[in-house]
CSV table of C-alpha atoms in Angstrom, one decimal:
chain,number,residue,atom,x,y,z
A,1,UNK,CA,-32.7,64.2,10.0
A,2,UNK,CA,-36.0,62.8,8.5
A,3,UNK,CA,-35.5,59.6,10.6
A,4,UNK,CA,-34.9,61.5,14.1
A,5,UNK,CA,-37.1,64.7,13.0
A,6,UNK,CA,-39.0,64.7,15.9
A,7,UNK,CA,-36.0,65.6,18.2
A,8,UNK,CA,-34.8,67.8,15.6
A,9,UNK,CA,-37.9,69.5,15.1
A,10,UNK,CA,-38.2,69.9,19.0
A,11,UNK,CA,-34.6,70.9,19.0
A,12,UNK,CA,-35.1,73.8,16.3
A,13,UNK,CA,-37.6,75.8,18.2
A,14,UNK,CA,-35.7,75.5,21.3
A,15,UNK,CA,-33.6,78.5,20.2
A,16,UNK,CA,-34.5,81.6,18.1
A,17,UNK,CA,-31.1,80.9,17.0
A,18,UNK,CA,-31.8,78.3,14.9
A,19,UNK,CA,-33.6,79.8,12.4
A,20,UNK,CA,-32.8,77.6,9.3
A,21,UNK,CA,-33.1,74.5,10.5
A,22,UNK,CA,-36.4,75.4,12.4
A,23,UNK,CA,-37.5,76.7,8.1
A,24,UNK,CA,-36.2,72.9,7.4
A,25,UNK,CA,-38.7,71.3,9.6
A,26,UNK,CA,-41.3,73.7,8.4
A,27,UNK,CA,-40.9,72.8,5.0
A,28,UNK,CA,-40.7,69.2,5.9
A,29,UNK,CA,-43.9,69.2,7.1
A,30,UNK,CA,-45.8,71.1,4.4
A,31,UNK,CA,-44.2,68.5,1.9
A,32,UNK,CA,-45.4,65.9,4.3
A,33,UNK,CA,-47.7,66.7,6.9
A,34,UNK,CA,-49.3,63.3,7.2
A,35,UNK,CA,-45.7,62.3,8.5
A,36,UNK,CA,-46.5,64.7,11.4
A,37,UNK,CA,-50.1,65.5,11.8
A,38,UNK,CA,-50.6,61.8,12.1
A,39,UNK,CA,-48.1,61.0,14.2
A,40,UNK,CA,-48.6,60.4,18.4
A,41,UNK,CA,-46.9,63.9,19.6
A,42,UNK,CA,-48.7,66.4,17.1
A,43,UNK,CA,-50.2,67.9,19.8
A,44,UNK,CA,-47.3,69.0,21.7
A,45,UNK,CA,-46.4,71.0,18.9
A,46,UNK,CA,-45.1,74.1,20.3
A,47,UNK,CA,-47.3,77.0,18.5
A,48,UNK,CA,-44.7,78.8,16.9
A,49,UNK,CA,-44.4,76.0,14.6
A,50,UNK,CA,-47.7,75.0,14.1
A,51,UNK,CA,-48.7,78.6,13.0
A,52,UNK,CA,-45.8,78.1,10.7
A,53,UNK,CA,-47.0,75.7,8.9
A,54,UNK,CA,-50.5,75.9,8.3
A,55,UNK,CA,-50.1,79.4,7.4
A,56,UNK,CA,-48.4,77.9,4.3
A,57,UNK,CA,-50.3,77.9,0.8
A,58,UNK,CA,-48.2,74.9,0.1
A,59,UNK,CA,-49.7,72.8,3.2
A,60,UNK,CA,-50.6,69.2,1.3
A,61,UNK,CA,-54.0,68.5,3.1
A,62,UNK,CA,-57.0,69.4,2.4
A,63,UNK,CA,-58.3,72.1,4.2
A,64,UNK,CA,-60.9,70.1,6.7
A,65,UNK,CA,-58.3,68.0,7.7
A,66,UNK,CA,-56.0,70.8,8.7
A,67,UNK,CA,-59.2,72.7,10.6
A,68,UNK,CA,-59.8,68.9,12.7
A,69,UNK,CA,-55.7,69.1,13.8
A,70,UNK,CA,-56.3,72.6,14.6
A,71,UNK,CA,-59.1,71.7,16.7
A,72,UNK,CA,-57.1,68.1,18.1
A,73,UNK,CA,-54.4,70.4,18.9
A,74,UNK,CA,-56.4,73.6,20.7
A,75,UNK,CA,-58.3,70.6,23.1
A,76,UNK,CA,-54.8,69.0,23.8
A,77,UNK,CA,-53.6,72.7,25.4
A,78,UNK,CA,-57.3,72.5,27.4
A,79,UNK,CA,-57.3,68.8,28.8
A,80,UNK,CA,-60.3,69.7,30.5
A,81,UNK,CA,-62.4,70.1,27.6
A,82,UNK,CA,-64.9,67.6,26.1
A,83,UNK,CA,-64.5,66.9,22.5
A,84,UNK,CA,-68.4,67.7,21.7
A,85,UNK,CA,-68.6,71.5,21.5
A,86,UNK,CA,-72.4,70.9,22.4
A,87,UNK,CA,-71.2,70.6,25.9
A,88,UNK,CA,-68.9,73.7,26.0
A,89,UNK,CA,-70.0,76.8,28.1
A,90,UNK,CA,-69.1,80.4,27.1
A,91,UNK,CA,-66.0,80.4,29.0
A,92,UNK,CA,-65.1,77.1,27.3
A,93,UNK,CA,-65.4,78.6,24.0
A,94,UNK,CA,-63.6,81.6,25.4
A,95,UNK,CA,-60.5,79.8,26.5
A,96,UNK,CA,-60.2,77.4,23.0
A,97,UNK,CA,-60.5,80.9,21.2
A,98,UNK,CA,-57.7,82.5,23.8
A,99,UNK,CA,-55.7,78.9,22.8
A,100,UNK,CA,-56.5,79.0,19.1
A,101,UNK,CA,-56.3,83.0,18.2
A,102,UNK,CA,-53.0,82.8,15.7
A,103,UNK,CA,-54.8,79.7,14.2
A,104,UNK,CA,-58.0,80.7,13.7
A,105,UNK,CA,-57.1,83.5,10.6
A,106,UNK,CA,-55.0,81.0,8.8
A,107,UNK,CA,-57.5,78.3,7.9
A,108,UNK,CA,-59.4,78.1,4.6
A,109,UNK,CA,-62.9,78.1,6.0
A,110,UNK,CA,-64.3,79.7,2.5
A,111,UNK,CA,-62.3,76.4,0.7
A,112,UNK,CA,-64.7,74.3,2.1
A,113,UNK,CA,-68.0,72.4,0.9
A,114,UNK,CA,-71.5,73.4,2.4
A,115,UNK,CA,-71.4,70.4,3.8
A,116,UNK,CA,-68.2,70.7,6.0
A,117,UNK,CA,-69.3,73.7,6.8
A,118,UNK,CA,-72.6,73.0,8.0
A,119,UNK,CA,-71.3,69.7,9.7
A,120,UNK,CA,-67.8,70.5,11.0
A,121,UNK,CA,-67.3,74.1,11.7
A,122,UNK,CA,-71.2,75.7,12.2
A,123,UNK,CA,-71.1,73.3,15.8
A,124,UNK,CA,-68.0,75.7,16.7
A,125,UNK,CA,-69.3,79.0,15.2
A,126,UNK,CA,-68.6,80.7,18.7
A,127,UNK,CA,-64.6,80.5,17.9
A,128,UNK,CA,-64.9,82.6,14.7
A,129,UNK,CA,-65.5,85.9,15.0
A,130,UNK,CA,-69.4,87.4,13.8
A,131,UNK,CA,-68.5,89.0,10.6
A,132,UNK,CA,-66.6,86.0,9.5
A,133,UNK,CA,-69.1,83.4,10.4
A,134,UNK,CA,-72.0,85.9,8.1
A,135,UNK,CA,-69.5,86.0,5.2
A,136,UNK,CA,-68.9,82.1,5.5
A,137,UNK,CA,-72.9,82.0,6.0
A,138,UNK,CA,-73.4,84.1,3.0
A,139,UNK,CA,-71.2,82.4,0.9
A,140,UNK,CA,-73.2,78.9,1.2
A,141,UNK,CA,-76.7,80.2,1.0
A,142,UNK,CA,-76.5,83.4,-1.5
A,143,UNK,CA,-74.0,82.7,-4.2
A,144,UNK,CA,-74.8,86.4,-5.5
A,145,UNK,CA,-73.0,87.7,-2.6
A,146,UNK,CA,-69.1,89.7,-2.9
A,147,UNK,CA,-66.3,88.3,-1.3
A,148,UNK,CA,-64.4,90.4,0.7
A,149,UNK,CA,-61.0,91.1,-0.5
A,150,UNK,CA,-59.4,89.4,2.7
A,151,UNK,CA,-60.7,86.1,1.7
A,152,UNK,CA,-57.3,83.6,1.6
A,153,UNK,CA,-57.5,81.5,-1.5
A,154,UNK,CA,-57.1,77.6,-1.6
A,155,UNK,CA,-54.1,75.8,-0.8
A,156,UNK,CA,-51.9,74.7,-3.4
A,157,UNK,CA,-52.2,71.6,-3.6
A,158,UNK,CA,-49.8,69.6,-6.2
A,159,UNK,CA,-51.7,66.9,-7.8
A,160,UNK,CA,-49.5,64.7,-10.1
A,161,UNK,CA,-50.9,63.2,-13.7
A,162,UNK,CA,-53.8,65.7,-13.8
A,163,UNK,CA,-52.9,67.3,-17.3
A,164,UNK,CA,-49.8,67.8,-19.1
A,165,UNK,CA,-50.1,71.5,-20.9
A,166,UNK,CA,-48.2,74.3,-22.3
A,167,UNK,CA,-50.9,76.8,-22.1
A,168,UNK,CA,-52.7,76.1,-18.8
A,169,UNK,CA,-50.6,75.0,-15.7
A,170,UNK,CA,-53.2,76.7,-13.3
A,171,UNK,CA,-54.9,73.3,-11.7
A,172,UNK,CA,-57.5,76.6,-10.4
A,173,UNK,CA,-58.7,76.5,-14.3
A,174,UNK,CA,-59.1,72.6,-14.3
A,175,UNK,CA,-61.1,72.5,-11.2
A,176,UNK,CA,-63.2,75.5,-12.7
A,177,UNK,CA,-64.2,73.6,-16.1
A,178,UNK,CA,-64.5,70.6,-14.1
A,179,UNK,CA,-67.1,72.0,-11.5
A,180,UNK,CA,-69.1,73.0,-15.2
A,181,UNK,CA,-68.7,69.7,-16.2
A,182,UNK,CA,-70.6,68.2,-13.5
A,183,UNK,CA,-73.0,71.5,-13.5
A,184,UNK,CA,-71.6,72.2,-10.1
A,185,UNK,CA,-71.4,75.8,-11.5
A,186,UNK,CA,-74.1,77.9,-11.5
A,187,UNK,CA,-72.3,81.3,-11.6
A,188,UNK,CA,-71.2,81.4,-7.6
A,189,UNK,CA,-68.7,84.1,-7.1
A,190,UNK,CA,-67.4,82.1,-4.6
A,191,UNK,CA,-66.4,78.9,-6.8
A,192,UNK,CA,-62.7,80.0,-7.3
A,193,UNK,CA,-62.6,80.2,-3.6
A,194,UNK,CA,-63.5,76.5,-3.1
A,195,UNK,CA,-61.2,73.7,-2.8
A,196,UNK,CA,-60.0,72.3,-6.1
A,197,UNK,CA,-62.5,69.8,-7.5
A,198,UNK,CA,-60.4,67.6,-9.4
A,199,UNK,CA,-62.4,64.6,-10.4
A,200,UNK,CA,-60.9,64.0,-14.1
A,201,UNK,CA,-57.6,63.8,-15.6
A,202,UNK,CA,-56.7,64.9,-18.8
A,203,UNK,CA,-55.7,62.8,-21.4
A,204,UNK,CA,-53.6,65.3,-24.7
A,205,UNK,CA,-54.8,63.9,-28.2
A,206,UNK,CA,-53.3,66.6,-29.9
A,207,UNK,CA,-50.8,70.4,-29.4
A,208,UNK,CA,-50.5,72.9,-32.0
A,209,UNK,CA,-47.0,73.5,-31.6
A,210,UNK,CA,-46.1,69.5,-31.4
A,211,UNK,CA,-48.5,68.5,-34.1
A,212,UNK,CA,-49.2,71.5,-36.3
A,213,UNK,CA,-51.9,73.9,-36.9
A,214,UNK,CA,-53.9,71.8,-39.8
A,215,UNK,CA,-57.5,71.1,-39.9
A,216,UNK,CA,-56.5,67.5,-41.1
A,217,UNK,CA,-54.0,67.0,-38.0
A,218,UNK,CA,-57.0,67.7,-35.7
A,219,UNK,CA,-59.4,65.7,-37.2
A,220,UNK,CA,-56.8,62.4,-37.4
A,221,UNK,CA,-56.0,62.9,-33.4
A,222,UNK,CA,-59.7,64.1,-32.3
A,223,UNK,CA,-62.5,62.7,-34.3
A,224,UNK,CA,-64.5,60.2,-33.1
A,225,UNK,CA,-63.3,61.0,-29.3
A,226,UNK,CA,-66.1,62.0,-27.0
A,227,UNK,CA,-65.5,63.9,-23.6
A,228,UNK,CA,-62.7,66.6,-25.4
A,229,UNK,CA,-61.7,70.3,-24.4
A,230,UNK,CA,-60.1,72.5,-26.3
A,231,UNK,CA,-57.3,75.2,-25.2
A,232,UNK,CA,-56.4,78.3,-27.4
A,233,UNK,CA,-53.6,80.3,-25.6
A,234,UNK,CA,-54.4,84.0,-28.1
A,235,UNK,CA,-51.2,85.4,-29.4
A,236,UNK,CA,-50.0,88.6,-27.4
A,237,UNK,CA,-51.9,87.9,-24.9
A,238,UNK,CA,-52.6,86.4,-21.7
A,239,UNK,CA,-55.7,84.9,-22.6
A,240,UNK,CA,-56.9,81.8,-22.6
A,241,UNK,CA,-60.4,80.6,-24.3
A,242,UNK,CA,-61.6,77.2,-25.6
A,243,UNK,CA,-64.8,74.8,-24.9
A,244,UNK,CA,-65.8,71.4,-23.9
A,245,UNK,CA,-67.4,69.2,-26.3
A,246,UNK,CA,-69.6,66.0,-25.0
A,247,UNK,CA,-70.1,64.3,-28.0
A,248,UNK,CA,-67.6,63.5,-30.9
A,249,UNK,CA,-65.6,65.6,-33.7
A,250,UNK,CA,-66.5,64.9,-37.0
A,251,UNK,CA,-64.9,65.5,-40.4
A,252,UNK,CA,-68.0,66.1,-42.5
A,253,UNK,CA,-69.7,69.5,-43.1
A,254,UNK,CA,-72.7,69.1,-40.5
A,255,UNK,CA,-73.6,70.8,-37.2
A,256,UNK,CA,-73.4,68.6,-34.0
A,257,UNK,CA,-76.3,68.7,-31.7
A,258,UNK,CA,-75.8,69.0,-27.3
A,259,UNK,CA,-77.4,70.4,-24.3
A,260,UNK,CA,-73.8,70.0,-22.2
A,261,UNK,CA,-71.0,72.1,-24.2
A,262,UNK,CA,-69.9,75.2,-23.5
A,263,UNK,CA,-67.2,77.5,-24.2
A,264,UNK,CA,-64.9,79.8,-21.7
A,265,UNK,CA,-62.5,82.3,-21.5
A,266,UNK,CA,-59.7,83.0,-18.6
A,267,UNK,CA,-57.5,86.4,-18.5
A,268,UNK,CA,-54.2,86.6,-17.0
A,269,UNK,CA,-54.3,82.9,-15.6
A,270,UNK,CA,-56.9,84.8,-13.7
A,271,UNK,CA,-59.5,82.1,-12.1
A,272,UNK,CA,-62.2,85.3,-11.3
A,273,UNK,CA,-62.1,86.5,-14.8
A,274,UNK,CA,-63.5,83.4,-16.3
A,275,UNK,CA,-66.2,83.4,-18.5
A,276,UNK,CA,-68.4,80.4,-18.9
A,277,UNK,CA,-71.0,80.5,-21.5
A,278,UNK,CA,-73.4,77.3,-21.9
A,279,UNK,CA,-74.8,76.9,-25.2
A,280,UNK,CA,-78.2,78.0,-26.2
A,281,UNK,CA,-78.9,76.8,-29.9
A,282,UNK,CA,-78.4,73.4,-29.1
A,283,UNK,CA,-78.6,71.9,-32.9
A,284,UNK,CA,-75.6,74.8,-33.3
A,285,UNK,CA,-73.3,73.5,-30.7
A,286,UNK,CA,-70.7,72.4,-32.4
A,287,UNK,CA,-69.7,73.2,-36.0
A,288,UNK,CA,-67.9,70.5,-38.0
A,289,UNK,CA,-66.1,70.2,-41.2
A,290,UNK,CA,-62.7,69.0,-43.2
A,291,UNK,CA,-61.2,72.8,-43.3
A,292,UNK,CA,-62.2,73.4,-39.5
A,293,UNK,CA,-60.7,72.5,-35.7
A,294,UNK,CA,-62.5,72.5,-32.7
A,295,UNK,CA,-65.2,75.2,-33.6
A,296,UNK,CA,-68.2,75.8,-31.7
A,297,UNK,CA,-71.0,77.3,-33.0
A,298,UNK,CA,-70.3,80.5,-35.1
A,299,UNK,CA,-68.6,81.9,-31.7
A,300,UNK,CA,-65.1,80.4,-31.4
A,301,UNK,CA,-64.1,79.8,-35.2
A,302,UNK,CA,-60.5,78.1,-36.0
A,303,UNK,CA,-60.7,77.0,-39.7
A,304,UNK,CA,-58.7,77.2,-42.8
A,305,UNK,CA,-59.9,79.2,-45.8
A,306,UNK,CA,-57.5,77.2,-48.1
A,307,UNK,CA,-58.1,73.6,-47.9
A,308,UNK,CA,-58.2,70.8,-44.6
A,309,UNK,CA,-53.7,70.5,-45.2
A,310,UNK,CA,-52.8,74.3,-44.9
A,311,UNK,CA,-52.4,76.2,-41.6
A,312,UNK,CA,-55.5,77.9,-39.7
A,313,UNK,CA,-55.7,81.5,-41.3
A,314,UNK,CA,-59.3,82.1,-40.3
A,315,UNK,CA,-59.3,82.7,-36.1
A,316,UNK,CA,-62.1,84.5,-34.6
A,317,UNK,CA,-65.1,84.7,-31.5
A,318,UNK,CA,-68.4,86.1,-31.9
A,319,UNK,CA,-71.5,85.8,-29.4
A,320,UNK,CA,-73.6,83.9,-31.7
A,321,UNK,CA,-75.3,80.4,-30.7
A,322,UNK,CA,-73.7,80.5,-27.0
A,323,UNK,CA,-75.4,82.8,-24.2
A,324,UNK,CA,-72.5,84.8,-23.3
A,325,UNK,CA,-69.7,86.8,-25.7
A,326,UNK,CA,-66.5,85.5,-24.4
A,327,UNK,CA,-64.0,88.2,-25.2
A,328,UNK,CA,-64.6,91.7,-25.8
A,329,UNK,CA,-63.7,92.1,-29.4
A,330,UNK,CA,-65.0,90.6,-32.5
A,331,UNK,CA,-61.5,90.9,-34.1
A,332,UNK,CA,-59.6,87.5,-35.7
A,333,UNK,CA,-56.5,86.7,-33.0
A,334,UNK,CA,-54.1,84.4,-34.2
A,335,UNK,CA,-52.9,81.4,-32.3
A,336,UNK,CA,-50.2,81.0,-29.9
A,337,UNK,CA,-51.0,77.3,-29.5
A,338,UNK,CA,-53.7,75.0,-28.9
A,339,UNK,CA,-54.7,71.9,-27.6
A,340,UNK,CA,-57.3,69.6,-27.0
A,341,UNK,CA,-57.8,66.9,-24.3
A,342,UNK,CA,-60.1,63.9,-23.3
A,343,UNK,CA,-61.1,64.3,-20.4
A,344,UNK,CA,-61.6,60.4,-18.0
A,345,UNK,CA,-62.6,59.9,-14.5
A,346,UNK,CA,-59.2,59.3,-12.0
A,347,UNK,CA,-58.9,56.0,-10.8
């Protein structure tokens, strides 16, 4: 069927009694769109199944690549259209939005980067209705803006070898503390809206619940390793908090000095509920020491009260050399599981 899917997908949507096989050719082609977005009879896709498709959060292509087809496809239904949308007269933008009006609410404009934006969809601003081009406008040039609540969120786009976790399978949160990372983060409500930024992979030196819950264990996996972040998944709860540490752990009772760390906090696997606080006492960012994990500051503690070889017993956050409180209780938690990463560029 893959072999011959062209006449079986043309076949399938010949009849609105094949119903199953036409969902087998949709699914075929979010798996593998590059199979048929690339190929030489896209454009005589009949509708029905193109609105099928890229109405799919699964769709494997990023989302300026599925706004182009859109736009190959619309000009292939009006032959007598120019490409350059400079040269298009009211009643040419008319007719493309007549063509393109089950498309058009489907794509991820507010996934895209200022610069697609400004380059690939502003020159066609006439398709898109008014209020939707001022909230896309908005969104680029006033990052204190709301979203609306209509706002479709990115694709979900399955990206092999980025990190292997127990406690955060959400690639949203990856692309998140990656965007900090690179300071591409400067408190824009519409960053979780944005297509995944997925720069790094993450390499696991060490899991609680593989490893165990000893200040020694941590230290003989993570000192000496620059680049880390730490995960804490709080027992009970959904709640994820944790930090990124530039520079190296160390074993001996001192401080450790950075302007680039920070520490975070996710609810519910909740991307908008993150919390990202960047450190303010930089000769407090990180606090090191034989009885203590991956501690930062005084506001995410982990330590043991005992000695460096007995469990964690000592679990708490407190807004103290960081800018922001992460959680809203001072309480100790105890630990679900943990784990820290290095974090190194994809090849």
């Amino acid at each position: 069927m893959e072999q011959h899917f062209e006449l079986v997908h043309r076949t399938s949507f010949q009849s609105n009694s094949l119903l199953e096989l036409q969902q087998y050719c949709t699914d075929f082609m979010v798996k593998s769109p590059e199979k048929i977005f690339k190929s030489l009879d896209f454009t005589s896709l009949p509708e029905k199944s193109l609105v099928q498709v890229i109405k799919s959060d699964d769709l494997q292509m990023k989302e300026i690549e599925v706004w182009e087809h859109v736009l190959k496809w619309g000009l292939a239904q009006n032959p007598t259209l120019l490409p350059d949308p400079n040269t298009w007269s009211d009643d040419d933008f008319k007719a493309m939005e007549s063509t393109l009006q089950h498309c058009l609410s489907l794509i991820r404009f507010f996934s895209l980067s200022s610069k697609e934006f400004l380059e690939r969809v502003h020159p066609y601003k006439n398709l898109l209705k008014h209020q939707l081009y001022k909230n896309l406008l908005n969104s680029h040039l006033d990052p204190d803006s709301e979203p609306t609540d209509d706002i479709l969120f990115p694709r979900s786009i399955k990206i092999d070898g980025i990190i292997n976790s127990k406690i955060v399978n959400n690639l949203n949160i990856i692309s998140t503390i990656s965007r900090r990372i690179d300071k591409m983060v400067i408190n824009n409500k519409f960053d979780h809206l944005r297509e995944l930024y997925l720069p790094y992979k993450f390499q696991l030196l060490l899991r609680g619940s593989r490893n165990g819950f000893t200040p020694k264990k941590f230290h003989d996996l993570c000192d000496d390793k620059y680049n880390t972040i730490s995960f804490i998944k709080i027992k009970g709860t959904e709640e994820i908090i944790g930090g990124y540490n530039p520079i190296i752990w160390r074993s001996s009772d001192t401080w450790g000095e950075t302007k680039h760390s920070f520490i975070f906090s996710f609810k519910e696997k909740d991307v908008k509920s993150a919390i990202i606080s960047n450190i303010k006492n930089t000769e407090y960012a990180l606090n090191y020491g034989t009885s203590r994990g991956p501690c930062f500051g005084c506001d995410i503690i982990i330590k043991s009260t005992i000695s460096g070889s007995e469990n964690y017993n000592n679990i708490y956050c407190n807004k103290n050399h960081y800018e922001k409180n992460i959680r809203d209780t001072d309480y100790n938690f105890s630990i679900e599981d943990y784990e820290v990463f290095q974090i190194k560029e994809r090849k």
